[in-house]
Amino acid sequence: MTTVTAPPTPTPTLPPAPVREHQRLTSGRLPKWAPWAILGASALITGLVFGVLAMAGGSDFSIAGWAVVSALVYLVLITAISSLVEGRRKGVDRLVTGVVTAAFAVAMVPLVSVAWTVLVNGIAGLSAEFFSSSMRNVVGEGGGALHAVVGTLLITLAAAVISIPIGIFTAIYLVEYGAGKRLAQGITFLVDVMTGIPSIVAGLFAYALFALIFGPGIRMGIMGSIALSVLMIPVVVRSSEEMLRLVPNELREASYALGVPKWLTVTKVVLPTSIAGITTGVMLSISRVIGETAPLLLTAGVASSMNYNLFEGRMMTLPVFAYTQYMNAGIPVQAYHDRAWAAALVLIVIVMLLNLIARLVAKVFSPKLGR
């Protein structure tokens, strides 16, 4: 009997391992510390050049000019070095990154400068008396801005009560009911126009409206609220409209499929879904108008004593208080200026608190995406 032997299974051969070639210089990568080293070298070289020029010309050292030239030298160096080491594509990327970072730094300069200036000058005027008394019968040192703080809160609160319902209902109509209608297009056009009107025009409108009813020379806190509401309404409408448009149509269609009427769908589905963004827009509109001075000078006027009634008499606000203290300074001048800076600082703190509240509300009421 003949035995047949199977042929041996051929052993698979692996391809030869690639020989690792030495990377070229242009295929490398800059270390993480390289941009910072280039930035420091640029600042140092530019500083030496500016220092020599200042001593030779007998002029002062320009910090702003040094910063600008240092940034330009850094952009040139980082682009050239990165293009040589990492390639042209990475060099262009680092150039664009540097330009964007420089633009951000330029935008932050006035913000930080204003905040620091107000903080340094405003702390000197803050005291227990500043928050517990008004300027009634006060000449010179002493007194406070309690009447201005109360007036600011009352006038802004009344403006919000007027503006928020009107703005949200208008946005609901534009998104849910007025799509494609001429009336909605006209409202959108008017809202866009109102967004750009000067604040003094809003003050003149409120003053003229009340002057026709009560006669010329009338000054009341509610007039200031009306003027601020004219400025708030377009901001609330536009922000609320954008938030409502972000709600997926699938949610509306699912509600309609269950037999829910449209008004209940808007109330129970659309508004709860967009409430976080709407709240943020409302807070931004309040922050937009709480620092207005011109319309309140025309409508609410100037007062030195407490007034809790929006419908009777003049009412002081923090922006007007800071303006009058600085422009109509008496003796000693420093006391008036300290009160003006302190009022500006308090106003900034109030705006900051409003924005923090808006972020907190947006975080709490934002739709939960988890299961």
GROMACS .gro file of C-alpha atoms in nm:
model
  371
    1MET     CA    1   0.000   0.000   0.000
    2THR     CA    2   0.150   0.325  -0.107
    3THR     CA    3   0.154   0.611   0.147
    4VAL     CA    4   0.097   0.954   0.005
    5THR     CA    5   0.274   1.228   0.195
    6ALA     CA    6   0.113   1.572   0.192
    7PRO     CA    7   0.334   1.849   0.066
    8PRO     CA    8   0.471   2.070   0.341
    9THR     CA    9   0.277   2.384   0.412
   10PRO     CA   10   0.476   2.680   0.295
   11THR     CA   11   0.579   2.911   0.574
   12PRO     CA   12   0.442   3.262   0.514
   13THR     CA   13   0.713   3.510   0.466
   14LEU     CA   14   0.677   3.848   0.623
   15PRO     CA   15   0.762   4.154   0.420
   16PRO     CA   16   1.095   4.300   0.506
   17ALA     CA   17   1.084   4.557   0.778
   18PRO     CA   18   1.104   4.906   0.639
   19VAL     CA   19   1.433   5.071   0.689
   20ARG     CA   20   1.378   5.382   0.898
   21GLU     CA   21   1.533   5.670   0.723
   22HIS     CA   22   1.659   5.970   0.904
   23GLN     CA   23   1.388   6.236   0.909
   24ARG     CA   24   1.464   6.547   0.723
   25LEU     CA   25   1.482   6.880   0.902
   26THR     CA   26   1.156   6.995   0.745
   27SER     CA   27   0.966   6.692   0.880
   28GLY     CA   28   1.048   6.764   1.243
   29ARG     CA   29   0.847   6.937   1.511
   30LEU     CA   30   0.923   7.230   1.737
   31PRO     CA   31   0.928   7.153   2.109
   32LYS     CA   32   0.651   7.295   2.324
   33TRP     CA   33   0.880   7.553   2.480
   34ALA     CA   34   0.994   7.690   2.143
   35PRO     CA   35   0.708   7.943   2.091
   36TRP     CA   36   0.759   8.083   2.440
   37ALA     CA   37   1.134   8.108   2.385
   38ILE     CA   38   1.080   8.286   2.053
   39LEU     CA   39   0.831   8.522   2.220
   40GLY     CA   40   1.079   8.602   2.497
   41ALA     CA   41   1.360   8.656   2.249
   42SER     CA   42   1.139   8.886   2.041
   43ALA     CA   43   1.044   9.091   2.347
   44LEU     CA   44   1.406   9.111   2.461
   45ILE     CA   45   1.544   9.215   2.124
   46THR     CA   46   1.270   9.472   2.069
   47GLY     CA   47   1.317   9.606   2.424
   48LEU     CA   48   1.689   9.653   2.369
   49VAL     CA   49   1.628   9.833   2.040
   50PHE     CA   50   1.362  10.059   2.191
   51GLY     CA   51   1.582  10.131   2.492
   52VAL     CA   52   1.875  10.235   2.273
   53LEU     CA   53   1.651  10.455   2.057
   54ALA     CA   54   1.494  10.614   2.366
   55MET     CA   55   1.833  10.699   2.516
   56ALA     CA   56   1.966  10.829   2.184
   57GLY     CA   57   1.663  11.045   2.121
   58GLY     CA   58   1.605  11.150   2.482
   59SER     CA   59   1.243  11.030   2.476
   60ASP     CA   60   1.047  10.801   2.706
   61PHE     CA   61   1.018  10.426   2.654
   62SER     CA   62   0.689  10.341   2.483
   63ILE     CA   63   0.537  10.026   2.630
   64ALA     CA   64   0.256  10.014   2.375
   65GLY     CA   65   0.497  10.049   2.082
   66TRP     CA   66   0.728   9.787   2.233
   67ALA     CA   67   0.438   9.541   2.270
   68VAL     CA   68   0.319   9.592   1.911
   69VAL     CA   69   0.664   9.561   1.756
   70SER     CA   70   0.743   9.258   1.975
   71ALA     CA   71   0.426   9.087   1.852
   72LEU     CA   72   0.516   9.159   1.488
   73VAL     CA   73   0.872   9.030   1.534
   74TYR     CA   74   0.738   8.717   1.703
   75LEU     CA   75   0.496   8.648   1.417
   76VAL     CA   76   0.774   8.680   1.162
   77LEU     CA   77   1.015   8.459   1.359
   78ILE     CA   78   0.765   8.187   1.452
   79THR     CA   79   0.644   8.165   1.092
   80ALA     CA   80   0.994   8.145   0.945
   81ILE     CA   81   1.131   7.896   1.199
   82SER     CA   82   0.821   7.676   1.190
   83SER     CA   83   0.824   7.672   0.809
   84LEU     CA   84   1.186   7.556   0.806
   85VAL     CA   85   1.146   7.289   1.075
   86GLU     CA   86   0.783   7.175   1.045
   87GLY     CA   87   0.691   7.267   0.692
   88ARG     CA   88   0.507   7.551   0.525
   89ARG     CA   89   0.160   7.428   0.627
   90LYS     CA   90   0.245   7.424   0.998
   91GLY     CA   91   0.418   7.760   0.965
   92VAL     CA   92   0.105   7.920   0.823
   93ASP     CA   93  -0.098   7.756   1.101
   94ARG     CA   94   0.128   7.905   1.367
   95LEU     CA   95   0.106   8.245   1.195
   96VAL     CA   96  -0.275   8.242   1.200
   97THR     CA   97  -0.275   8.120   1.562
   98GLY     CA   98  -0.046   8.405   1.657
   99VAL     CA   99  -0.262   8.664   1.478
  100VAL     CA  100  -0.577   8.536   1.653
  101THR     CA  101  -0.404   8.537   1.992
  102ALA     CA  102  -0.275   8.891   1.934
  103ALA     CA  103  -0.625   9.007   1.838
  104PHE     CA  104  -0.762   8.855   2.158
  105ALA     CA  105  -0.493   9.029   2.363
  106VAL     CA  106  -0.571   9.363   2.197
  107ALA     CA  107  -0.942   9.317   2.272
  108MET     CA  108  -0.867   9.240   2.636
  109VAL     CA  109  -0.649   9.549   2.690
  110PRO     CA  110  -0.933   9.807   2.717
  111LEU     CA  111  -1.150   9.569   2.918
  112VAL     CA  112  -0.878   9.498   3.173
  113SER     CA  113  -0.772   9.864   3.177
  114VAL     CA  114  -1.126   9.990   3.248
  115ALA     CA  115  -1.191   9.725   3.512
  116TRP     CA  116  -0.860   9.792   3.687
  117THR     CA  117  -0.902  10.170   3.677
  118VAL     CA  118  -1.255  10.156   3.819
  119LEU     CA  119  -1.151   9.906   4.086
  120VAL     CA  120  -0.850  10.108   4.203
  121ASN     CA  121  -1.033  10.442   4.209
  122GLY     CA  122  -1.368  10.307   4.329
  123ILE     CA  123  -1.246  10.128   4.642
  124ALA     CA  124  -1.146  10.462   4.795
  125GLY     CA  125  -1.509  10.580   4.792
  126LEU     CA  126  -1.669  10.264   4.931
  127SER     CA  127  -1.778  10.271   5.293
  128ALA     CA  128  -2.069  10.177   5.515
  129GLU     CA  129  -2.206  10.530   5.481
  130PHE     CA  130  -2.197  10.501   5.101
  131PHE     CA  131  -2.445  10.210   5.110
  132SER     CA  132  -2.662  10.336   5.397
  133SER     CA  133  -2.730  10.705   5.327
  134SER     CA  134  -2.831  10.939   5.047
  135MET     CA  135  -2.703  11.282   4.944
  136ARG     CA  136  -2.987  11.470   5.115
  137ASN     CA  137  -2.850  11.787   5.279
  138VAL     CA  138  -2.492  11.672   5.212
  139VAL     CA  139  -2.238  11.918   5.075
  140GLY     CA  140  -1.875  11.816   5.045
  141GLU     CA  141  -1.761  11.500   5.218
  142GLY     CA  142  -1.994  11.230   5.343
  143GLY     CA  143  -2.320  11.106   5.201
  144GLY     CA  144  -2.383  10.796   4.997
  145ALA     CA  145  -2.555  10.644   4.698
  146LEU     CA  146  -2.832  10.441   4.859
  147HIS     CA  147  -3.098  10.645   4.677
  148ALA     CA  148  -2.917  10.584   4.346
  149VAL     CA  149  -2.890  10.209   4.405
  150VAL     CA  150  -3.260  10.185   4.493
  151GLY     CA  151  -3.356  10.398   4.194
  152THR     CA  152  -3.146  10.187   3.957
  153LEU     CA  153  -3.301   9.863   4.080
  154LEU     CA  154  -3.659   9.994   4.071
  155ILE     CA  155  -3.635  10.155   3.727
  156THR     CA  156  -3.456   9.856   3.576
  157LEU     CA  157  -3.705   9.614   3.734
  158ALA     CA  158  -3.999   9.809   3.594
  159ALA     CA  159  -3.834   9.819   3.251
  160ALA     CA  160  -3.784   9.441   3.265
  161VAL     CA  161  -4.148   9.385   3.364
  162ILE     CA  162  -4.254   9.588   3.060
  163SER     CA  163  -4.003   9.450   2.810
  164ILE     CA  164  -3.975   9.079   2.885
  165PRO     CA  165  -4.338   8.977   2.816
  166ILE     CA  166  -4.361   9.197   2.505
  167GLY     CA  167  -4.030   9.070   2.372
  168ILE     CA  168  -4.097   8.700   2.434
  169PHE     CA  169  -4.454   8.712   2.297
  170THR     CA  170  -4.329   8.894   1.986
  171ALA     CA  171  -4.060   8.631   1.933
  172ILE     CA  172  -4.317   8.352   1.974
  173TYR     CA  173  -4.538   8.513   1.710
  174LEU     CA  174  -4.250   8.557   1.466
  175VAL     CA  175  -4.133   8.196   1.500
  176GLU     CA  176  -4.450   7.997   1.563
  177TYR     CA  177  -4.732   8.191   1.398
  178GLY     CA  178  -4.597   8.453   1.158
  179ALA     CA  179  -4.364   8.252   0.934
  180GLY     CA  180  -4.391   8.388   0.580
  181LYS     CA  181  -4.647   8.657   0.665
  182ARG     CA  182  -4.598   9.021   0.572
  183LEU     CA  183  -4.682   9.135   0.923
  184ALA     CA  184  -4.399   8.924   1.064
  185GLN     CA  185  -4.159   9.063   0.804
  186GLY     CA  186  -4.261   9.418   0.898
  187ILE     CA  187  -4.213   9.347   1.268
  188THR     CA  188  -3.869   9.198   1.202
  189PHE     CA  189  -3.770   9.508   1.005
  190LEU     CA  190  -3.889   9.743   1.280
  191VAL     CA  191  -3.710   9.539   1.548
  192ASP     CA  192  -3.387   9.560   1.350
  193VAL     CA  193  -3.431   9.936   1.317
  194MET     CA  194  -3.502   9.974   1.690
  195THR     CA  195  -3.187   9.780   1.774
  196GLY     CA  196  -2.974  10.058   1.632
  197ILE     CA  197  -3.150  10.368   1.762
  198PRO     CA  198  -2.946  10.592   1.996
  199SER     CA  199  -3.041  10.581   2.362
  200ILE     CA  200  -3.108  10.955   2.369
  201VAL     CA  201  -3.386  10.902   2.113
  202ALA     CA  202  -3.554  10.656   2.348
  203GLY     CA  203  -3.533  10.915   2.624
  204LEU     CA  204  -3.682  11.185   2.403
  205PHE     CA  205  -3.965  10.951   2.306
  206ALA     CA  206  -4.054  10.876   2.670
  207TYR     CA  207  -4.029  11.244   2.767
  208ALA     CA  208  -4.247  11.356   2.475
  209LEU     CA  209  -4.506  11.090   2.553
  210PHE     CA  210  -4.542  11.195   2.916
  211ALA     CA  211  -4.513  11.566   2.836
  212LEU     CA  212  -4.820  11.536   2.613
  213ILE     CA  213  -5.016  11.383   2.902
  214PHE     CA  214  -4.885  11.564   3.211
  215GLY     CA  215  -4.730  11.875   3.062
  216PRO     CA  216  -4.368  11.981   3.002
  217GLY     CA  217  -4.110  11.953   3.278
  218ILE     CA  218  -4.244  11.624   3.415
  219ARG     CA  219  -3.987  11.386   3.567
  220MET     CA  220  -4.075  11.042   3.704
  221GLY     CA  221  -3.906  10.709   3.751
  222ILE     CA  222  -4.157  10.529   3.532
  223MET     CA  223  -4.055  10.754   3.244
  224GLY     CA  224  -3.705  10.615   3.274
  225SER     CA  225  -3.846  10.262   3.273
  226ILE     CA  226  -4.036  10.334   2.951
  227ALA     CA  227  -3.723  10.473   2.789
  228LEU     CA  228  -3.517  10.170   2.893
  229SER     CA  229  -3.788   9.931   2.776
  230VAL     CA  230  -3.766  10.082   2.426
  231LEU     CA  231  -3.400   9.981   2.426
  232MET     CA  232  -3.461   9.640   2.585
  233ILE     CA  233  -3.747   9.511   2.369
  234PRO     CA  234  -3.551   9.464   2.042
  235VAL     CA  235  -3.271   9.281   2.225
  236VAL     CA  236  -3.518   9.048   2.396
  237VAL     CA  237  -3.702   8.985   2.068
  238ARG     CA  238  -3.393   8.900   1.868
  239SER     CA  239  -3.233   8.679   2.133
  240SER     CA  240  -3.558   8.495   2.211
  241GLU     CA  241  -3.631   8.450   1.842
  242GLU     CA  242  -3.295   8.284   1.781
  243MET     CA  243  -3.340   8.054   2.080
  244LEU     CA  244  -3.687   7.949   1.966
  245ARG     CA  245  -3.557   7.872   1.618
  246LEU     CA  246  -3.299   7.634   1.769
  247VAL     CA  247  -3.573   7.408   1.904
  248PRO     CA  248  -3.592   7.101   1.672
  249ASN     CA  249  -3.910   7.076   1.468
  250GLU     CA  250  -3.927   6.707   1.560
  251LEU     CA  251  -4.032   6.804   1.912
  252ARG     CA  252  -4.319   7.015   1.777
  253GLU     CA  253  -4.427   6.743   1.536
  254ALA     CA  254  -4.421   6.479   1.809
  255SER     CA  255  -4.644   6.700   2.024
  256TYR     CA  256  -4.885   6.761   1.738
  257ALA     CA  257  -4.899   6.387   1.667
  258LEU     CA  258  -5.023   6.331   2.021
  259GLY     CA  259  -5.309   6.572   1.962
  260VAL     CA  260  -5.165   6.859   2.167
  261PRO     CA  261  -5.283   7.202   2.043
  262LYS     CA  262  -5.031   7.452   1.920
  263TRP     CA  263  -5.052   7.695   2.212
  264LEU     CA  264  -4.995   7.411   2.458
  265THR     CA  265  -4.704   7.282   2.250
  266VAL     CA  266  -4.542   7.624   2.268
  267THR     CA  267  -4.604   7.645   2.643
  268LYS     CA  268  -4.505   7.291   2.743
  269VAL     CA  269  -4.247   7.194   2.480
  270VAL     CA  270  -4.091   7.491   2.298
  271LEU     CA  271  -4.049   7.735   2.586
  272PRO     CA  272  -3.907   7.483   2.839
  273THR     CA  273  -3.657   7.367   2.579
  274SER     CA  274  -3.534   7.718   2.504
  275ILE     CA  275  -3.576   7.876   2.849
  276ALA     CA  276  -3.202   7.872   2.922
  277GLY     CA  277  -3.112   8.074   2.612
  278ILE     CA  278  -3.407   8.308   2.658
  279THR     CA  279  -3.300   8.379   3.015
  280THR     CA  280  -2.947   8.457   2.902
  281GLY     CA  281  -3.078   8.698   2.638
  282VAL     CA  282  -3.302   8.871   2.892
  283MET     CA  283  -3.012   8.919   3.133
  284LEU     CA  284  -2.796   9.056   2.854
  285SER     CA  285  -3.067   9.306   2.765
  286ILE     CA  286  -3.086   9.418   3.128
  287SER     CA  287  -2.707   9.456   3.139
  288ARG     CA  288  -2.734   9.658   2.818
  289VAL     CA  289  -2.965   9.924   2.962
  290ILE     CA  290  -2.874   9.936   3.331
  291GLY     CA  291  -2.580  10.166   3.259
  292GLU     CA  292  -2.762  10.414   3.035
  293THR     CA  293  -2.728  10.778   3.139
  294ALA     CA  294  -2.867  11.004   2.866
  295PRO     CA  295  -3.230  10.878   2.861
  296LEU     CA  296  -3.248  10.879   3.240
  297LEU     CA  297  -3.124  11.237   3.259
  298LEU     CA  298  -3.419  11.341   3.043
  299THR     CA  299  -3.683  11.124   3.210
  300ALA     CA  300  -3.601  11.034   3.571
  301GLY     CA  301  -3.399  11.349   3.638
  302VAL     CA  302  -3.164  11.413   3.929
  303ALA     CA  303  -3.252  11.372   4.297
  304SER     CA  304  -3.058  11.379   4.622
  305SER     CA  305  -3.305  11.201   4.850
  306MET     CA  306  -3.478  10.864   4.864
  307ASN     CA  307  -3.776  10.799   4.640
  308TYR     CA  308  -3.947  10.461   4.629
  309ASN     CA  309  -4.239  10.570   4.412
  310LEU     CA  310  -4.187  10.529   4.038
  311PHE     CA  311  -4.497  10.736   3.962
  312GLU     CA  312  -4.414  11.048   4.162
  313GLY     CA  313  -4.114  11.277   4.162
  314ARG     CA  314  -3.761  11.252   4.037
  315MET     CA  315  -3.549  10.942   4.097
  316MET     CA  316  -3.172  10.906   4.098
  317THR     CA  317  -2.986  10.619   3.931
  318LEU     CA  318  -2.625  10.506   3.957
  319PRO     CA  319  -2.516  10.619   3.607
  320VAL     CA  320  -2.668  10.964   3.658
  321PHE     CA  321  -2.522  10.978   4.011
  322ALA     CA  322  -2.171  10.907   3.881
  323TYR     CA  323  -2.214  11.164   3.602
  324THR     CA  324  -2.340  11.443   3.827
  325GLN     CA  325  -2.081  11.379   4.098
  326TYR     CA  326  -1.799  11.399   3.847
  327MET     CA  327  -1.926  11.686   3.631
  328ASN     CA  328  -2.070  11.903   3.912
  329ALA     CA  329  -1.795  11.852   4.166
  330GLY     CA  330  -1.785  12.091   4.460
  331ILE     CA  331  -1.533  12.139   4.737
  332PRO     CA  332  -1.344  11.921   4.817
  333VAL     CA  333  -1.327  11.789   4.464
  334GLN     CA  334  -1.177  11.455   4.568
  335ALA     CA  335  -1.485  11.361   4.771
  336TYR     CA  336  -1.711  11.404   4.468
  337HIS     CA  337  -1.475  11.211   4.244
  338ASP     CA  338  -1.450  10.928   4.497
  339ARG     CA  339  -1.828  10.896   4.506
  340ALA     CA  340  -1.841  10.893   4.124
  341TRP     CA  341  -1.581  10.615   4.098
  342ALA     CA  342  -1.752  10.418   4.375
  343ALA     CA  343  -2.086  10.441   4.193
  344ALA     CA  344  -1.923  10.316   3.873
  345LEU     CA  345  -1.770  10.023   4.062
  346VAL     CA  346  -2.103   9.931   4.221
  347LEU     CA  347  -2.271   9.943   3.880
  348ILE     CA  348  -2.009   9.710   3.732
  349VAL     CA  349  -2.054   9.469   4.023
  350ILE     CA  350  -2.433   9.467   3.968
  351VAL     CA  351  -2.385   9.388   3.598
  352MET     CA  352  -2.141   9.110   3.687
  353LEU     CA  353  -2.389   8.959   3.933
  354LEU     CA  354  -2.664   8.970   3.670
  355ASN     CA  355  -2.444   8.782   3.425
  356LEU     CA  356  -2.353   8.523   3.688
  357ILE     CA  357  -2.723   8.475   3.765
  358ALA     CA  358  -2.792   8.434   3.393
  359ARG     CA  359  -2.526   8.164   3.365
  360LEU     CA  360  -2.661   7.985   3.671
  361VAL     CA  361  -3.018   7.994   3.540
  362ALA     CA  362  -2.902   7.872   3.199
  363LYS     CA  363  -2.715   7.584   3.359
  364VAL     CA  364  -3.007   7.482   3.582
  365PHE     CA  365  -3.284   7.506   3.322
  366SER     CA  366  -3.091   7.386   3.015
  367PRO     CA  367  -3.229   7.064   2.861
  368LYS     CA  368  -3.071   6.753   3.007
  369LEU     CA  369  -2.928   6.536   2.730
  370GLY     CA  370  -2.856   6.233   2.944
  371ARG     CA  371  -3.084   5.932   2.970
   0.00000   0.00000   0.00000
